[in-house]
Amino acid sequence: TGLAAVPPLWVQLAQLEWPETVTGHLRYITNSGGHMPKPTLDALRAKLPTTRPFLMYGLTEAFRSTYLPPEEVDRRPDSMGKAIPNAEILVVREDGSFCAPGEPGELVHRGVHVALGYWNDPEKTAERYKPAPGQLSGLVIPELAVWSGDTVKMDEEGYLYFIGRRDEMIKTSGYRVSPSEVEEVVYATGLVKEVIATGVSHPILGQAVVLVVYAAAADTTLGDDILAECKKRLPAFMLPARIESRAEPLPRNPNGKIDRKRLAGALENLFQDDVA
């Protein structure tokens, strides 16, 4: 009666014909592991009119952190909601101080769901499990929270919005670009079935934005069509410098997510011959 998946899987499922009987028993769906593209969410809701969508965010180190009530989906479909019961979600700067509304920062999860650490890995435990922000100094046993490494922002009403993983942010022309922001625009064009945006070393830009796309009916004009649509909706520094088209679905890692590292590794020498 419930179905949970990550965005790349939902993208694929949204393209399929669902049996008519599913509306009689599928009560809810949940999303975690990244931002659900709005075109995918719209397609799923059209196919599952009686199924309630819960947009969520989760951490391996704390299982689930936030959820957006289905009643709020129409008002803020790009939000991952607020903290689940018995958890507190904080957005903090690098120095541990709290971010202002709308200011990007690192998501920190504190509460009873936080694990004790990584089994037999004290180095990684010390990297991710650190004292929760805002505690009094001098505590003998300070409370530990899990520092996610994900960049998010919180609005004036306390709703959270996923921006991207810190290690996936693209640094181009002096700007920091969230891959999900670019991908959302590309998905909205309806021209592709799957897409990732990644940063590739560039002699002038530092990193260039590169798209890897999969489209069932790709032709020689696909790249030009995507770029034309991006120019309508993105500032110049976020535009892709190259669009790589694939004839098959993009590779997955064991978690079912698109394997960004593998795709990025295959592109690392893409601009090595470019000169200033």
Tab-separated table of N, CA and C in Angstrom, residues 57 59 65-66 80 89-92 105-109 146-152 160:
chain	number	residue	atom	x	y	z
A	57	TYR	N	13.310	13.727	2.929
A	57	TYR	CA	14.769	13.763	2.897
A	57	TYR	C	15.252	12.794	3.956
A	59	LEU	N	18.798	10.521	5.669
A	59	LEU	CA	20.228	10.294	5.819
A	59	LEU	C	20.440	8.838	6.228
A	65	SER	N	14.806	12.356	7.908
A	65	SER	CA	14.999	13.635	8.583
A	65	SER	C	13.801	14.561	8.430
A	66	THR	N	13.228	14.649	7.230
A	66	THR	CA	12.144	15.600	6.991
A	66	THR	C	11.057	14.972	6.132
A	80	MET	N	11.271	19.863	0.731
A	80	MET	CA	11.322	18.540	1.375
A	80	MET	C	10.747	18.616	2.782
A	89	ILE	N	16.079	19.740	12.729
A	89	ILE	CA	16.923	19.955	11.553
A	89	ILE	C	17.397	21.402	11.555
A	90	LEU	N	18.710	21.568	11.524
A	90	LEU	CA	19.331	22.887	11.581
A	90	LEU	C	20.048	23.164	10.263
A	91	VAL	N	20.130	24.437	9.903
A	91	VAL	CA	20.885	24.866	8.720
A	91	VAL	C	21.977	25.802	9.215
A	92	VAL	N	23.226	25.406	9.037
A	92	VAL	CA	24.319	26.129	9.673
A	92	VAL	C	25.401	26.510	8.668
A	105	GLY	N	23.120	26.607	3.581
A	105	GLY	CA	24.038	26.117	4.601
A	105	GLY	C	23.980	24.612	4.678
A	106	GLU	N	24.743	24.031	5.596
A	106	GLU	CA	24.783	22.578	5.730
A	106	GLU	C	23.650	22.091	6.628
A	107	LEU	N	22.990	21.014	6.216
A	107	LEU	CA	21.931	20.417	7.029
A	107	LEU	C	22.554	19.591	8.151
A	108	VAL	N	22.115	19.866	9.380
A	108	VAL	CA	22.564	19.126	10.562
A	108	VAL	C	21.332	18.529	11.235
A	109	HIS	N	21.387	17.232	11.512
A	109	HIS	CA	20.259	16.517	12.104
A	109	HIS	C	20.622	16.110	13.526
A	146	VAL	N	24.499	14.595	13.439
A	146	VAL	CA	25.111	14.177	12.183
A	146	VAL	C	25.108	15.365	11.222
A	147	TRP	N	26.296	15.697	10.733
A	147	TRP	CA	26.493	16.790	9.773
A	147	TRP	C	26.464	16.156	8.390
A	148	SER	N	25.455	16.503	7.601
A	148	SER	CA	25.102	15.731	6.413
A	148	SER	C	26.052	15.914	5.233
A	149	GLY	N	26.662	17.098	5.115
A	149	GLY	CA	27.415	17.391	3.900
A	149	GLY	C	26.520	17.866	2.766
A	150	ASP	N	25.207	17.989	3.018
A	150	ASP	CA	24.260	18.476	2.019
A	150	ASP	C	23.961	19.953	2.251
A	151	THR	N	23.853	20.689	1.158
A	151	THR	CA	23.521	22.107	1.227
A	151	THR	C	22.021	22.282	1.024
A	152	VAL	N	21.385	22.984	1.970
A	152	VAL	CA	19.950	23.239	1.920
A	152	VAL	C	19.700	24.697	2.310
A	160	LEU	N	12.119	23.413	4.353
A	160	LEU	CA	13.471	23.196	3.853
A	160	LEU	C	13.469	22.864	2.370
